[in-house]
Short mmCIF file of C-alpha atoms in Angstrom, two decimals:
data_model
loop_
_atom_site.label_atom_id
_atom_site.label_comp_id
_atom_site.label_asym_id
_atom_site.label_seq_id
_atom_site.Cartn_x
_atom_site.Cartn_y
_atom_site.Cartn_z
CA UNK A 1 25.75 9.43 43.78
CA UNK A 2 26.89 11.50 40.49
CA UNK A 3 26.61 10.47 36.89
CA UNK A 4 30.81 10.12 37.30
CA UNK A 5 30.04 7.29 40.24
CA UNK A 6 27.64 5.74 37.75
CA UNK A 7 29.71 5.52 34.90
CA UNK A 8 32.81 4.07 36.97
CA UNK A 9 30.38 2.04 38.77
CA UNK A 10 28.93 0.84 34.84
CA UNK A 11 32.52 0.50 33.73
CA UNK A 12 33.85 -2.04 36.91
CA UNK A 13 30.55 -3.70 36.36
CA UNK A 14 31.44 -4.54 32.68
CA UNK A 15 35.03 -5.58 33.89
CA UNK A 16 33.84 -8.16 35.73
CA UNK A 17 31.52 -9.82 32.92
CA UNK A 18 32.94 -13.08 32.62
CA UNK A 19 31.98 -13.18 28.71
CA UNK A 20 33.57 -10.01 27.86
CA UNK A 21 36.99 -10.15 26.33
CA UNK A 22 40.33 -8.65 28.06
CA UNK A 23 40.95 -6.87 25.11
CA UNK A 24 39.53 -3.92 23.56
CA UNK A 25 37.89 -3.57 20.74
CA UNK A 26 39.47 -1.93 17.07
CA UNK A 27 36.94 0.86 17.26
CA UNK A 28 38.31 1.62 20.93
CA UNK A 29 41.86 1.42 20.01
CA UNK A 30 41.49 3.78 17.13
CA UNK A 31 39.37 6.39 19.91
CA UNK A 32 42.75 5.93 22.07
CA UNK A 33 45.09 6.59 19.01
CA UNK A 34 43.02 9.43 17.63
CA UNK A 35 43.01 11.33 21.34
CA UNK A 36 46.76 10.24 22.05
CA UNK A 37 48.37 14.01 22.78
CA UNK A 38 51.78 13.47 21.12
CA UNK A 39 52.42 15.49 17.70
CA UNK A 40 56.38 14.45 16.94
CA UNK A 41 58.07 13.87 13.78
CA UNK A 42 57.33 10.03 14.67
CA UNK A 43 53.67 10.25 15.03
CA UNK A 44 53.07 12.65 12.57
CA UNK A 45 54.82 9.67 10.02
CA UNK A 46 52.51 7.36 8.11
CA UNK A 47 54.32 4.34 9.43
CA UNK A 48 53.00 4.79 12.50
CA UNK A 49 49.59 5.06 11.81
CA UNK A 50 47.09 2.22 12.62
CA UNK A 51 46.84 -0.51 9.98
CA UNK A 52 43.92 -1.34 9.21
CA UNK A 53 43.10 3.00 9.14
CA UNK A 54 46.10 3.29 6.68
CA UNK A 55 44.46 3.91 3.41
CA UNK A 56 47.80 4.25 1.38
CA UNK A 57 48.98 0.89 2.89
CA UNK A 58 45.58 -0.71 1.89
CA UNK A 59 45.62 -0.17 -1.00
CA UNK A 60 49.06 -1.45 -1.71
CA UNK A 61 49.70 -3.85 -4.71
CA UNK A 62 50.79 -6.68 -1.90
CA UNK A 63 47.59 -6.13 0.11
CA UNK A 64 45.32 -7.22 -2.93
CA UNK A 65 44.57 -10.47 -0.83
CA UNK A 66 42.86 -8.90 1.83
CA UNK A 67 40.94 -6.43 -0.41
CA UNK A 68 39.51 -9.72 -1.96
CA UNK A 69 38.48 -10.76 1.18
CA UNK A 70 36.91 -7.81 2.59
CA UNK A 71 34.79 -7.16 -0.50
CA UNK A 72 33.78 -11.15 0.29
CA UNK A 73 33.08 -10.65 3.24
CA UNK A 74 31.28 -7.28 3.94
CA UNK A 75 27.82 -8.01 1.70
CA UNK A 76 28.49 -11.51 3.46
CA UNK A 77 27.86 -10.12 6.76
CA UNK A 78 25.20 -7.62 5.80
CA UNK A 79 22.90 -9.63 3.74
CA UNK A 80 23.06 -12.16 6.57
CA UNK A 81 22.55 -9.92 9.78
CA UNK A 82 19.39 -8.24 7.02
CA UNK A 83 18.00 -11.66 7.16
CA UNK A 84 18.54 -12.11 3.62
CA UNK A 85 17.78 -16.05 2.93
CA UNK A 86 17.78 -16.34 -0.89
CA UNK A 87 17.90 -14.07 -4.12
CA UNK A 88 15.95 -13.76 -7.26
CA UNK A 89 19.04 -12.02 -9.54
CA UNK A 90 18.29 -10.15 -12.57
CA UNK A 91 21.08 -9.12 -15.27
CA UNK A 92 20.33 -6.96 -18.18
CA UNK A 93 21.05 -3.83 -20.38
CA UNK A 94 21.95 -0.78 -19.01
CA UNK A 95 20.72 0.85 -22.26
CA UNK A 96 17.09 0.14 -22.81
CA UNK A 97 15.03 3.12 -22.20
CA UNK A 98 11.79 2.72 -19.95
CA UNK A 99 8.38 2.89 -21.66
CA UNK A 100 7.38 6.28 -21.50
CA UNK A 101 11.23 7.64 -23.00
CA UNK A 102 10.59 5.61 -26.49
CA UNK A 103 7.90 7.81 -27.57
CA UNK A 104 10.66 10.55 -27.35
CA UNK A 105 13.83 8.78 -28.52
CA UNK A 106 12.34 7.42 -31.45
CA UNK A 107 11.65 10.85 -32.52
CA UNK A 108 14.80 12.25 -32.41
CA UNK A 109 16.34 9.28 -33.94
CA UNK A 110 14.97 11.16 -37.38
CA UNK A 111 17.28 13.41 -37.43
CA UNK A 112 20.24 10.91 -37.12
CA UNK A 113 22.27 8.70 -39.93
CA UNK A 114 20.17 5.59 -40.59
CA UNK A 115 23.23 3.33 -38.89
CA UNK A 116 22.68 5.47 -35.13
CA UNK A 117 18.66 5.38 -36.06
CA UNK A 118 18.60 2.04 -36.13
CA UNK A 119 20.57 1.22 -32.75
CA UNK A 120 17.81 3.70 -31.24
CA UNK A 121 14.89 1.84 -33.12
CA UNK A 122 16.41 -1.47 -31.58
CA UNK A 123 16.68 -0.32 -28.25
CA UNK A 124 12.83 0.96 -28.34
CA UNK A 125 11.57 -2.14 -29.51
CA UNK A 126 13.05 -3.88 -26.39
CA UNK A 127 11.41 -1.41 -23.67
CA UNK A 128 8.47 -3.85 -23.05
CA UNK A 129 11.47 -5.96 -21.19
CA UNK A 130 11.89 -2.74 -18.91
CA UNK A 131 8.60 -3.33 -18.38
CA UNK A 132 8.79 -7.06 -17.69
CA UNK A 133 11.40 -6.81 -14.96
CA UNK A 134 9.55 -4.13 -13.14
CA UNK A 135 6.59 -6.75 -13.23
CA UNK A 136 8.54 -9.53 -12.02
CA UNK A 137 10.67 -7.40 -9.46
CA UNK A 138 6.83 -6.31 -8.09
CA UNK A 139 5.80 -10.16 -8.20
CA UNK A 140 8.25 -11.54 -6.61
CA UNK A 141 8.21 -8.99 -3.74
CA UNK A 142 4.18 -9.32 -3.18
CA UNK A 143 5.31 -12.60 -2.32
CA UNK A 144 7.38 -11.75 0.52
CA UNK A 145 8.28 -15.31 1.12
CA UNK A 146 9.89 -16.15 4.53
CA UNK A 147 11.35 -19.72 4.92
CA UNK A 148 13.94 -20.72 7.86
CA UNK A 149 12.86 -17.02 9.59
CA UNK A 150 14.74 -15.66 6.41
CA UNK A 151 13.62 -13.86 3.20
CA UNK A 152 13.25 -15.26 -0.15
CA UNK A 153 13.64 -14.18 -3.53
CA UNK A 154 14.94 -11.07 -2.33
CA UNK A 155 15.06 -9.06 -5.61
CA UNK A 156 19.08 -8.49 -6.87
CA UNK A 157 20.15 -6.62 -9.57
CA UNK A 158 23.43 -5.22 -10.72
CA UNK A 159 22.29 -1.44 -9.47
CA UNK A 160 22.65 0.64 -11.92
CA UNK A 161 19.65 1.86 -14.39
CA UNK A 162 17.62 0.21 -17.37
CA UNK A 163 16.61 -3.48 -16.54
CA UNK A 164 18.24 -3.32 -13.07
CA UNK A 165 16.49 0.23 -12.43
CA UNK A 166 13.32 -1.77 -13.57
CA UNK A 167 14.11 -4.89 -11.40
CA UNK A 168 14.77 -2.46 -8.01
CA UNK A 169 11.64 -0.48 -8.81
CA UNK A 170 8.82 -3.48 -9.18
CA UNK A 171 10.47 -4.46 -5.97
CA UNK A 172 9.56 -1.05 -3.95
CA UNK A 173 6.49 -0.54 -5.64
CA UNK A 174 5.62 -3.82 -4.01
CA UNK A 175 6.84 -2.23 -0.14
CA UNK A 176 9.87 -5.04 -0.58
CA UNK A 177 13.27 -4.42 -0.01
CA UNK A 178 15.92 -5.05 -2.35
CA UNK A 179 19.53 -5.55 -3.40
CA UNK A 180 22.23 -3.43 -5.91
CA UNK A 181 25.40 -4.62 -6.61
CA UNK A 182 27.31 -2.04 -8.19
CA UNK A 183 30.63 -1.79 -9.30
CA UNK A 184 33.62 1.34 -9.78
CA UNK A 185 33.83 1.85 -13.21
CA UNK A 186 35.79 4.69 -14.96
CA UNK A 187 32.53 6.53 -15.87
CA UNK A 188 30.12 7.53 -13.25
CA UNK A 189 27.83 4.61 -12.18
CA UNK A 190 25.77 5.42 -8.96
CA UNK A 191 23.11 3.02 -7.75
CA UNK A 192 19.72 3.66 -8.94
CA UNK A 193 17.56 5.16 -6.27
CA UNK A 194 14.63 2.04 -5.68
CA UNK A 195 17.81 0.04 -3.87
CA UNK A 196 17.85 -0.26 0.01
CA UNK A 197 20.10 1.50 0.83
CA UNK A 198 21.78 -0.56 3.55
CA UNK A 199 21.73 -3.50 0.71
CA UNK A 200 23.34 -0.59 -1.26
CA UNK A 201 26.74 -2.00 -2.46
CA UNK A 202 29.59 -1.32 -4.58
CA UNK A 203 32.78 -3.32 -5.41
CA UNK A 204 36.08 -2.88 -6.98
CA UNK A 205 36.39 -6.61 -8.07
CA UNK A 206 34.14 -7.99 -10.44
CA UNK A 207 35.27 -11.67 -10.12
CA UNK A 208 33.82 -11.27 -5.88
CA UNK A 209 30.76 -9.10 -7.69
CA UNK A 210 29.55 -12.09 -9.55
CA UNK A 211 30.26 -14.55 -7.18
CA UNK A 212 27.62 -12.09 -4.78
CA UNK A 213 25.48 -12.41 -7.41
CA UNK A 214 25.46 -16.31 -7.12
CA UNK A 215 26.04 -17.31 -3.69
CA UNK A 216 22.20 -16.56 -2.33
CA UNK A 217 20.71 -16.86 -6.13
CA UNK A 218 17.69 -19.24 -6.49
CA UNK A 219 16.57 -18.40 -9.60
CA UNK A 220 18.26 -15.81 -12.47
CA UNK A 221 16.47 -13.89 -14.38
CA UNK A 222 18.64 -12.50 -17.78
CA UNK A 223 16.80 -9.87 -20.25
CA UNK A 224 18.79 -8.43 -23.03
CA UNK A 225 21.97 -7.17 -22.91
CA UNK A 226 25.59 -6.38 -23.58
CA UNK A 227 29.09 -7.50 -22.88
CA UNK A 228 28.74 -7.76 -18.97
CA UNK A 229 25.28 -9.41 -19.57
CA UNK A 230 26.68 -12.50 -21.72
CA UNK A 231 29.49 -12.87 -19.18
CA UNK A 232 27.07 -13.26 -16.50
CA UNK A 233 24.74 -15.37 -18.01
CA UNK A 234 27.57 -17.52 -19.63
CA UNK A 235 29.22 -17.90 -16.01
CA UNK A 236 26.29 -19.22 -14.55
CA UNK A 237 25.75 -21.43 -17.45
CA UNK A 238 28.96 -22.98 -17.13
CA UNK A 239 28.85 -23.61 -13.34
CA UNK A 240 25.50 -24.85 -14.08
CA UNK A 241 26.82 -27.31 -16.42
CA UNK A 242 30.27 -28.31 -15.03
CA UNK A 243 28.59 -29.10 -12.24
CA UNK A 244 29.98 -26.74 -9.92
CA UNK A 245 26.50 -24.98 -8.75
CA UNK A 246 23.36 -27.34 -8.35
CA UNK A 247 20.99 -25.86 -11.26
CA UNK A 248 18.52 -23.07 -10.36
CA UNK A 249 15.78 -21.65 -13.01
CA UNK A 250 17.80 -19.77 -15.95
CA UNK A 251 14.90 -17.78 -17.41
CA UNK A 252 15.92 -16.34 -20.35
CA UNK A 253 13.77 -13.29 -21.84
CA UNK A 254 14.07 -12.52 -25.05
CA UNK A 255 14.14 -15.47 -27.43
CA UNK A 256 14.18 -13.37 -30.76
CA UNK A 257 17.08 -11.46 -29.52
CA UNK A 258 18.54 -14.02 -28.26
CA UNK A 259 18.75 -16.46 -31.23
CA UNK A 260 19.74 -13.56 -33.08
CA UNK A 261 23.09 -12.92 -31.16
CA UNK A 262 23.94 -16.38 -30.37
CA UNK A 263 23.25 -18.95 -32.31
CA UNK A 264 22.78 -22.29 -29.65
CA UNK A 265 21.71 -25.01 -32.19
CA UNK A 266 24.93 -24.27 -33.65
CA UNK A 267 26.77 -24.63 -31.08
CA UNK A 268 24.90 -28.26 -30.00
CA UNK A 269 25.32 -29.49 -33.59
CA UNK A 270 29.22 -28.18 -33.68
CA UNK A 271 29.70 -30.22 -30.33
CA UNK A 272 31.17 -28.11 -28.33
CA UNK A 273 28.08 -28.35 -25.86
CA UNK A 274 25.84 -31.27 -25.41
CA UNK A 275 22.06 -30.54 -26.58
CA UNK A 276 21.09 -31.13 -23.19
CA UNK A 277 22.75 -28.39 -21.77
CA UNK A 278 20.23 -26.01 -23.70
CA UNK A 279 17.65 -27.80 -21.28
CA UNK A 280 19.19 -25.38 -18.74
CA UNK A 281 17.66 -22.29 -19.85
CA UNK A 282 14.08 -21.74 -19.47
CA UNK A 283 12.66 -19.36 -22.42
CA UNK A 284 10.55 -16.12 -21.50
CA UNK A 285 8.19 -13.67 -22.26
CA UNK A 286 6.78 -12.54 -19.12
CA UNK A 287 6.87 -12.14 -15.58
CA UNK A 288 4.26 -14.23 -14.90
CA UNK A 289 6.15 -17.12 -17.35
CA UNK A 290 9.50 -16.51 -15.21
CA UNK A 291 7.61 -16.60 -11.55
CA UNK A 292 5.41 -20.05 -12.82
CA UNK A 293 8.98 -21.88 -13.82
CA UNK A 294 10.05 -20.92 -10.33
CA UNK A 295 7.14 -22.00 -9.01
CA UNK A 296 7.31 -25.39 -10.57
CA UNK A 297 10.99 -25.84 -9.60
CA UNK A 298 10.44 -25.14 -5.78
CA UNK A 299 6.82 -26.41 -5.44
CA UNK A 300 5.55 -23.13 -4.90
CA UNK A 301 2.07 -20.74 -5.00
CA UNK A 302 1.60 -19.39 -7.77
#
């Protein structure tokens, strides 16, 4: 018999699997169109290419809908068929330099104006958080906590460098996988290199980026940080408090800094947010501080 008789032999086999659907697959359909020997004016035409492998149409003003739910449902489907149970998420600066780049920065911030000096003092004094996140990133994933035949506390940070370089880092240093969230931004933003890369991803929309961030999130760890930071941690926050998420540890490094850039008493004693709500963030020094309030909220080792 020849490897032709097998093949055909293979094919009427799967023909007659009752489980098997009638219809062919996308991928199979796009094979036939691709091979398809015609080359006229009409094939040659955008219109009649395939839709879902029509960029130009995709990306169409009218097709926003769809976009929002693919970039729902892509990491959806990854981070469930990787097993991914649960997240530990950490937001923070993109700005703080790692340890061992201080030593340098600080002395070339001498030969800047006092105002620029000072940002680059700042951001030096707050590299011990750089160093916090790679410990807690590293913690977490020495746990390697499996529950329901699925991970836990899979390490997830926003992908890019700093505190989420930091957070991806502890994680492989500890053999652990972990997750980067990145997004398209108008300057260059790759992912750092300590995320797997199959939990490698990148999104257009930030509104379906933060709610990745959310969806598997346990516990959220927020260090220092800017504009996208605060909107973050204030989202969660919110959900937390309207009621719309069930609460999770909000562990909050950073109290100096903090205080300094919002002030919360005030905004207790002004009304506009019940004092108890402050009960929802956890205050933080350390990684080992962060991973005991987990602990304590999930009856856990420590």
């Amino acid at each position: 018999m020849s490897v032709n008789d097998d093949a055909e032999n293979a094919a009427a086999k799967d023909d007659c699997e009752l489980s098997d659907s009638r219809f062919y697959h996308a991928d199979s359909e796009a094979k036939f169109a691709e091979s398809a020997p015609q080359d006229t004016p009409q094939t040659r035409h955008p219109a009649y290419r395939l839709a879902f492998q029509d960029r130009d149409f995709l990306v169409r003003e009218e097709l926003r809908p769809i976009r929002f739910q693919l970039e729902l449902l892509k990491p959806e489907m990854l981070l469930e068929e990787a097993g991914v149970g649960s997240t530990l998420v950490m937001y923070g600066s993109a700005r703080i330099p790692p340890p061992e780049a201080t030593a340098l920065a600080l002395e070339q911030a001498e030969q800047l104006p006092e105002e620029e000096a000072l940002v680059v003092r700042n951001l030096a004094a707050k590299a011990k958080y750089y160093d916090e996140a790679f410990k807690l990133g590293k913690l977490v994933g020495e746990k390697a906590i499996i529950e329901g035949g699925k991970r836990q506390f899979v390490v997830c940070s926003g992908g890019g460098p700093s505190i989420m370089e930091a957070a991806n880092k502890g994680a492989s240093e500890a053999g652990a996988e972990s997750i980067g969230l990145n997004i398209v931004l108008p300057h260059e933003q790759a992912p750092n290199p300590y995320v797997t890369p199959y939990l490698s991803f990148q999104f257009h929309y930030f509104a379906l980026r933060k709610m990745h961030f959310l969806l598997r999130a346990r516990a959220v760890a927020v260090f220092p940080g800017g504009f996208g930071t605060f909107d973050e941690f204030f989202e969660l926050m919110t959900l937390i408090q309207t009621g719309k998420m069930k609460p999770i540890p909000i562990l909050l490094f950073g109290k100096h800094f903090w205080n300094r850039v919002i002030n919360f008493e005030a905004l207790a004693e002004e009304g506009t947010i019940s004092r108890k709500d402050l009960d929802l963030i956890t205050w933080c020094e350390t990684a080992d501080e962060a991973w005991s309030a987990i602990a304590d909220f999930y009856d856990l080792d420590r």
